[in-house]
């Protein structure tokens, strides 16, 4: 039963050994567990339309949410600014959750501190915690900016961040020259995308509230990504702007701090949007919100504080989405779209033609955040795929209506169903009753794939991993999903998943291998 240094075994096959199986049998007996037959009976029932009807009647219970909480988004937004330390006003467990979530996704250390509120703060308020926390954070980590967000505890007791931060500076706990953008981010409402939006508004108010906006004074475009975890997307945006010779500022760019090199020196603060870029943001030609469904407060800031139009664009996923972004930038700046990008576009179209026979008519179920799901759905329709089940836990009714309009306009969206305010347990039911060819979503979908396979090989719905978080695969977060380059990456992933499934179905020697060929 023991491991040896010479041969470390994973849980499987280690736990298949007789000694472990005896332990498990004893544990089941002690717990008076149900028999395998009863477990299988209940499992089969949960795969039926009858159970789905009961499942969708749930009102006061969420099972496996397809979203995270607000402060997590606020932390990611803060990480995108140069020399900035994210600071969570709340309990130690909360900040541990945020750091662990990002550690597991990015495979990088994530700097984020907490003022460790406990029971006494819940009764008397967290002012003292914030004073001491800001003092210690500044002394130990020497950030140029400290970005404060809240958790459930601080919000329930009503802590006033504006007053607390002002008093901390007045009473000498923190140098008055250190900017402290803040956001109230209660975890019990909204989601991670709301938290990102709230924190960006905090940065905008901190650095531009006293700035008299002069749109067009600088021949620059601002790009605001929203909650985005594919680091390649930040790089492809900057590359496309360089190719167009358009000066651009990506406001909140975490691509360096979350992808630092192993060169023997730890960099707590690497890259990011500078204070000067943020202060000059109101003087740009315009600010484009690349995930507009999640950037509600950011749009208000751009239009009301910066006096910019916030020209409407969609998330630049797929062919049309990227076309729309580049044409909008060309119109705003007068810069032509260069031949290099036209060439890249042509290669994407060629790839779509090469793969359309394998993707045409394939049915997909997908889940994720509003802009991600909308952009991916649009691209699936361009490829001739059928996104039959679409679930967005943090989408609203306006988003749902826009989705249905887009789907109704395509011959491939006629059988699509769009679900909002639904969780992954709802999605599990749909995978059994609708049974698409594939599902697309984050790593949590692997448990649904396991369950569909448990019913029988013919019921399995394989997972294609796209989105956030991606815990059980390495380096996917470095990839690109935006622009023509990102569309090529998504297309490659999709079509090869289809071909892999074909191979799996035709690999049985002397039975199905009459089409186990090399001509694909």
XYZ file of C-alpha atoms in Angstrom, residues 39-510:
472
model
C -26.663 4.139 -6.897
C -26.968 3.041 -10.517
C -30.763 3.240 -10.354
C -30.665 6.841 -9.123
C -27.940 7.745 -11.629
C -30.024 6.468 -14.521
C -33.028 8.438 -13.265
C -30.972 11.666 -13.275
C -30.387 11.225 -16.998
C -34.090 11.255 -17.923
C -36.378 14.015 -19.240
C -38.476 13.492 -16.108
C -35.536 14.463 -13.904
C -34.657 17.388 -16.187
C -38.136 18.828 -15.663
C -37.669 18.648 -11.883
C -34.133 20.014 -12.149
C -35.281 23.134 -13.995
C -37.911 23.859 -11.350
C -35.176 24.650 -8.819
C -35.405 28.210 -7.496
C -33.464 28.586 -4.255
C -30.498 26.323 -4.937
C -27.453 26.561 -7.194
C -25.501 23.382 -7.926
C -22.040 23.850 -9.462
C -22.305 27.462 -10.689
C -20.923 28.313 -14.114
C -19.402 31.515 -12.740
C -17.093 32.808 -9.975
C -17.529 35.688 -7.528
C -16.987 39.424 -7.943
C -13.690 39.927 -6.034
C -11.929 37.368 -8.235
C -12.652 39.573 -11.245
C -11.533 42.670 -9.349
C -8.201 40.991 -8.575
C -7.603 40.150 -12.248
C -8.381 43.707 -13.304
C -5.930 45.041 -10.700
C -3.167 42.689 -11.864
C -3.309 44.384 -15.258
C -1.904 47.678 -13.961
C 1.806 48.316 -13.495
C 3.274 47.957 -9.991
C -0.150 47.278 -8.501
C -0.918 45.105 -5.489
C -4.459 43.696 -5.336
C -5.801 44.021 -1.800
C -8.904 42.149 -0.606
C -10.760 43.689 2.343
C -12.159 40.519 3.873
C -11.237 37.172 5.316
C -8.027 35.260 4.673
C -9.947 32.330 3.175
C -11.367 34.504 0.423
C -8.033 35.753 -0.852
C -6.644 32.211 -0.624
C -9.454 31.095 -2.944
C -8.711 33.828 -5.492
C -4.975 33.165 -5.493
C -5.451 29.404 -5.743
C -7.928 29.778 -8.601
C -5.473 31.867 -10.613
C -2.463 29.752 -9.575
C -4.142 26.642 -10.934
C -5.197 28.301 -14.188
C -2.085 30.338 -15.027
C 0.466 28.087 -13.277
C 2.002 31.294 -11.877
C 2.357 32.820 -8.406
C -0.261 35.535 -7.952
C 0.401 38.484 -5.643
C -2.693 39.409 -3.661
C -3.064 40.332 0.016
C -5.863 40.401 2.574
C -6.444 42.223 5.853
C -7.731 38.974 7.373
C -11.041 40.105 8.832
C -12.365 37.724 11.511
C -15.243 37.630 14.008
C -14.301 40.856 15.805
C -14.266 42.779 12.515
C -17.664 41.322 11.660
C -19.005 42.889 14.855
C -17.056 46.159 15.099
C -16.233 46.785 11.441
C -13.029 46.334 9.464
C -11.551 49.832 9.754
C -8.675 48.743 11.973
C -7.946 45.766 9.717
C -7.786 48.034 6.685
C -5.491 50.539 8.428
C -3.025 47.893 9.530
C -3.300 45.981 6.272
C -2.562 48.995 4.074
C 0.363 49.922 6.297
C 1.878 46.440 6.172
C 1.222 45.915 2.464
C 2.928 49.179 1.579
C 5.937 48.497 3.820
C 6.467 44.879 2.776
C 5.683 44.889 -0.942
C 6.264 48.541 -1.904
C 3.606 48.806 -4.598
C 2.970 52.044 -6.469
C -0.788 51.337 -6.451
C -2.915 49.354 -3.986
C -6.267 48.251 -5.444
C -8.875 47.398 -2.800
C -11.915 45.183 -3.317
C -14.367 43.745 -0.806
C -15.832 40.351 0.059
C -19.149 39.229 1.514
C -18.239 39.986 5.142
C -17.218 43.580 4.497
C -20.329 44.191 2.395
C -22.776 42.628 4.853
C -21.558 44.863 7.700
C -21.472 47.898 5.404
C -17.831 48.982 5.497
C -17.331 52.305 3.682
C -14.162 51.966 1.597
C -14.041 55.603 0.529
C -14.101 56.830 4.136
C -11.781 54.085 5.418
C -9.120 54.748 2.767
C -9.293 58.518 3.242
C -8.913 58.110 7.015
C -6.024 55.653 6.603
C -4.123 58.290 4.621
C -5.114 61.104 6.973
C -4.043 59.151 10.052
C -0.675 58.221 8.550
C -1.205 54.518 7.935
C -0.539 54.992 4.211
C 1.380 57.573 2.206
C -1.185 59.989 0.783
C 0.633 59.916 -2.575
C -0.147 56.206 -3.177
C -3.249 55.842 -5.363
C -5.835 53.440 -3.924
C -8.537 52.616 -6.486
C -11.312 50.608 -4.898
C -14.515 48.756 -5.702
C -17.352 47.327 -3.678
C -17.569 43.749 -4.930
C -20.059 41.710 -2.860
C -19.731 38.036 -3.706
C -23.417 37.279 -3.223
C -24.520 39.203 -6.309
C -23.097 39.455 -9.812
C -20.087 37.389 -10.824
C -16.404 37.661 -11.697
C -17.190 39.738 -14.789
C -19.145 42.232 -12.657
C -16.178 42.499 -10.298
C -13.793 43.256 -13.175
C -16.124 45.961 -14.439
C -16.505 47.498 -10.976
C -12.749 47.602 -10.391
C -12.065 49.161 -13.789
C -14.522 51.889 -12.894
C -12.546 52.343 -9.660
C -9.296 52.805 -11.576
C -10.959 55.220 -13.997
C -12.359 57.379 -11.201
C -9.079 57.373 -9.290
C -6.907 58.441 -12.226
C -9.236 60.455 -14.468
C -11.998 62.013 -12.321
C -10.105 65.334 -12.121
C -8.885 65.196 -15.727
C -10.623 67.411 -18.252
C -11.251 65.025 -21.117
C -10.129 66.131 -24.574
C -11.067 63.230 -26.879
C -8.829 63.092 -29.931
C -6.027 65.143 -28.381
C -3.912 61.988 -28.595
C -4.018 59.916 -31.804
C -4.524 56.779 -29.750
C -7.168 54.099 -29.280
C -7.968 52.585 -25.893
C -8.815 48.884 -25.783
C -10.606 47.459 -22.744
C -10.788 43.665 -22.700
C -12.911 42.997 -19.632
C -12.369 39.735 -17.761
C -10.033 37.894 -20.139
C -7.691 35.030 -19.261
C -6.212 34.022 -22.634
C -2.889 35.842 -22.508
C -2.420 35.404 -26.234
C -5.411 37.673 -26.798
C -3.590 40.649 -25.295
C -0.613 39.953 -27.514
C -2.638 39.522 -30.680
C -4.436 42.829 -30.032
C -1.128 44.654 -29.711
C 0.285 42.896 -32.762
C -2.707 43.867 -34.930
C -2.473 47.490 -33.774
C 1.230 47.546 -34.649
C 0.461 46.146 -38.084
C -2.123 48.888 -38.601
C 0.321 51.475 -37.189
C -2.314 52.544 -34.686
C -1.046 53.717 -31.272
C -3.110 51.812 -28.734
C -3.315 51.365 -24.977
C -4.676 48.134 -23.559
C -6.200 49.330 -20.300
C -5.500 46.561 -17.787
C -2.979 44.216 -19.382
C -1.961 41.270 -17.138
C -0.176 39.343 -19.886
C 3.307 39.876 -18.420
C 2.684 39.482 -14.687
C 0.811 36.226 -15.331
C 3.432 34.846 -17.718
C 6.819 35.808 -16.286
C 9.941 33.930 -17.468
C 11.912 31.534 -15.272
C 15.166 33.492 -15.298
C 16.129 33.145 -11.653
C 14.520 36.414 -10.558
C 10.987 36.691 -9.200
C 9.088 39.706 -10.516
C 6.097 40.608 -8.389
C 5.207 43.480 -10.716
C 5.826 42.783 -14.398
C 4.377 44.849 -17.218
C 0.880 46.253 -17.071
C -0.873 49.499 -17.948
C 0.973 52.500 -16.519
C -0.526 55.313 -14.465
C 0.268 57.746 -17.257
C -1.608 55.646 -19.825
C -4.628 55.566 -17.546
C -4.504 59.313 -16.856
C -4.275 60.039 -20.584
C -7.073 57.615 -21.503
C -9.745 60.380 -21.734
C -7.670 62.126 -24.423
C -7.713 59.152 -26.807
C -9.793 59.089 -29.981
C -12.118 56.474 -28.503
C -12.257 53.540 -26.113
C -13.430 50.214 -27.505
C -15.017 47.762 -25.073
C -14.201 44.337 -26.470
C -16.621 42.423 -24.253
C -19.490 44.912 -24.082
C -21.998 42.674 -22.312
C -19.830 42.599 -19.203
C -18.581 46.207 -19.251
C -21.671 48.138 -18.202
C -20.050 50.559 -15.740
C -16.952 50.895 -17.918
C -19.126 52.065 -20.804
C -20.750 54.657 -18.579
C -17.318 55.956 -17.555
C -16.146 56.197 -21.173
C -19.245 58.024 -22.349
C -19.974 60.275 -19.359
C -16.527 60.970 -17.855
C -14.315 60.727 -20.915
C -16.852 62.114 -23.435
C -15.991 59.376 -25.910
C -18.592 57.470 -27.973
C -17.425 53.976 -26.926
C -18.032 52.815 -30.490
C -19.905 49.517 -30.408
C -17.983 46.388 -31.311
C -18.469 42.727 -30.506
C -15.920 40.422 -28.963
C -13.390 39.751 -31.786
C -13.907 35.979 -32.021
C -14.108 34.414 -35.461
C -14.138 35.945 -38.928
C -16.921 38.537 -38.706
C -16.046 39.543 -35.133
C -12.460 40.338 -36.090
C -13.550 42.090 -39.295
C -15.857 44.305 -37.248
C -13.124 45.343 -34.823
C -10.522 46.120 -37.477
C -12.973 48.085 -39.625
C -14.106 50.116 -36.600
C -10.490 50.993 -35.768
C -9.790 51.849 -39.390
C -12.762 54.216 -39.512
C -11.836 55.871 -36.212
C -8.166 56.400 -37.066
C -8.151 56.681 -40.838
C -5.571 53.892 -40.976
C -5.977 51.266 -43.683
C -6.120 47.596 -42.822
C -2.707 46.350 -44.029
C -2.075 43.562 -46.508
C -0.517 41.459 -43.746
C -3.851 41.248 -41.914
C -5.742 40.675 -45.167
C -3.363 37.784 -45.865
C -4.000 36.378 -42.382
C -7.745 36.658 -42.973
C -7.430 34.792 -46.249
C -5.590 31.948 -44.555
C -8.408 31.680 -42.004
C -10.994 31.500 -44.797
C -8.919 28.798 -46.474
C -8.812 26.819 -43.232
C -12.581 27.128 -42.883
C -13.003 25.755 -46.390
C -10.592 22.897 -45.683
C -12.487 21.802 -42.577
C -16.108 22.573 -43.375
C -16.970 19.025 -44.462
C -16.056 17.714 -41.004
C -17.640 20.520 -38.994
C -20.821 21.086 -41.015
C -23.871 19.947 -39.066
C -21.981 18.974 -35.922
C -23.991 19.823 -32.813
C -22.403 21.602 -29.850
C -23.464 22.436 -26.313
C -21.542 25.321 -24.789
C -21.384 27.264 -21.541
C -19.457 30.272 -20.258
C -19.575 34.052 -19.863
C -21.874 36.199 -22.042
C -19.392 37.685 -24.522
C -17.345 34.486 -24.771
C -20.448 32.420 -25.492
C -21.847 34.944 -27.964
C -18.574 35.237 -29.878
C -18.043 31.499 -29.984
C -21.638 30.885 -31.086
C -21.210 33.379 -33.907
C -18.065 31.609 -35.064
C -19.722 28.178 -34.869
C -22.491 29.460 -37.131
C -19.853 30.744 -39.583
C -18.375 27.228 -39.652
C -21.728 25.583 -40.354
C -21.892 24.039 -36.873
C -25.109 23.877 -34.871
C -24.875 25.277 -31.329
C -27.970 23.516 -30.049
C -27.546 24.071 -26.283
C -26.200 27.417 -25.024
C -25.994 28.132 -21.296
C -24.836 31.315 -19.591
C -25.199 31.505 -15.825
C -24.426 35.237 -15.697
C -26.308 36.328 -18.814
C -29.375 38.579 -18.651
C -32.616 38.692 -20.615
C -31.324 41.331 -23.035
C -28.344 39.116 -23.818
C -30.646 36.131 -24.280
C -32.801 38.130 -26.695
C -29.732 39.220 -28.693
C -28.540 35.619 -28.846
C -31.875 34.389 -30.158
C -31.903 37.108 -32.801
C -28.454 36.033 -34.014
C -29.400 32.355 -34.008
C -32.699 32.928 -35.807
C -30.832 34.710 -38.620
C -28.769 31.592 -39.385
C -29.951 28.284 -40.837
C -27.680 26.575 -38.304
C -29.310 28.191 -35.275
C -32.893 27.111 -35.808
C -32.816 24.338 -33.195
C -30.750 26.258 -30.634
C -31.899 26.770 -27.056
C -30.470 29.567 -24.892
C -30.515 29.217 -21.098
C -29.670 31.999 -18.618
C -29.409 31.921 -14.809
C -28.741 28.184 -15.039
C -25.853 26.218 -13.545
C -23.794 23.210 -14.610
C -26.229 20.744 -13.033
C -28.839 22.088 -15.443
C -26.278 21.730 -18.245
C -25.674 18.110 -17.199
C -29.348 17.301 -17.677
C -29.304 18.918 -21.113
C -26.323 16.862 -22.226
C -28.316 13.699 -21.547
C -31.622 14.796 -23.066
C -30.266 16.793 -26.051
C -27.014 14.847 -26.552
C -24.970 17.106 -28.849
C -21.827 15.766 -30.494
C -19.551 17.842 -28.238
C -19.677 20.262 -25.358
C -17.483 23.364 -25.121
C -16.584 24.951 -21.805
C -14.127 25.103 -18.950
C -12.561 22.243 -17.011
C -15.638 21.627 -14.879
C -17.297 20.113 -17.924
C -15.086 17.033 -17.533
C -17.369 15.715 -14.791
C -20.331 15.973 -17.140
C -18.388 14.085 -19.829
C -17.606 11.391 -17.253
C -21.288 11.090 -16.360
C -22.434 10.852 -19.978
C -19.885 8.101 -20.597
C -21.064 6.273 -17.475
C -24.458 5.818 -19.130
C -22.774 4.118 -22.102
C -20.254 4.896 -24.832
C -23.035 5.867 -27.220
C -24.135 8.628 -24.811
C -20.724 10.213 -24.237
C -20.450 13.941 -24.991
C -16.724 14.824 -25.215
C -15.547 18.119 -23.729
C -13.598 20.660 -25.772
C -11.838 22.912 -23.279
C -12.327 26.589 -24.017
C -12.940 29.296 -21.436
C -12.040 29.858 -17.785
C -10.908 28.160 -15.626
C -8.730 25.517 -17.295
C -7.257 23.576 -14.399
C -6.634 20.104 -15.792
C -4.647 21.002 -18.915
C -1.416 22.951 -19.208
C -0.615 26.095 -21.208
C -4.024 26.565 -22.832
C -4.199 29.992 -21.156
C -1.268 31.123 -23.302
C -3.207 30.486 -26.485
C -5.137 32.997 -28.549
C -8.881 32.964 -29.208
C -9.284 36.520 -30.591
C -8.491 37.840 -34.024
C -7.868 35.779 -37.132
C -5.061 34.008 -35.292
C -7.404 33.030 -32.478
C -10.045 31.846 -34.922
C -7.446 29.582 -36.538
C -6.612 28.168 -33.119
C -10.263 27.520 -32.229
C -10.947 25.993 -35.643
C -7.944 23.682 -35.293
C -9.117 22.598 -31.847
C -12.676 21.925 -33.022
C -11.935 20.003 -36.188
C -9.256 17.853 -34.569
C -11.657 16.986 -31.749
C -14.080 15.785 -34.422
C -11.375 13.726 -36.132
C -10.195 12.273 -32.823
C -13.737 11.137 -32.098
C -13.939 9.544 -35.550
C -10.708 7.655 -34.826
C -12.023 6.509 -31.459
C -15.189 5.163 -33.052
C -13.350 3.313 -35.811
C -10.367 1.871 -33.944
C -11.738 -1.582 -33.039
C -9.636 -4.189 -34.825
C -11.618 -6.167 -37.370
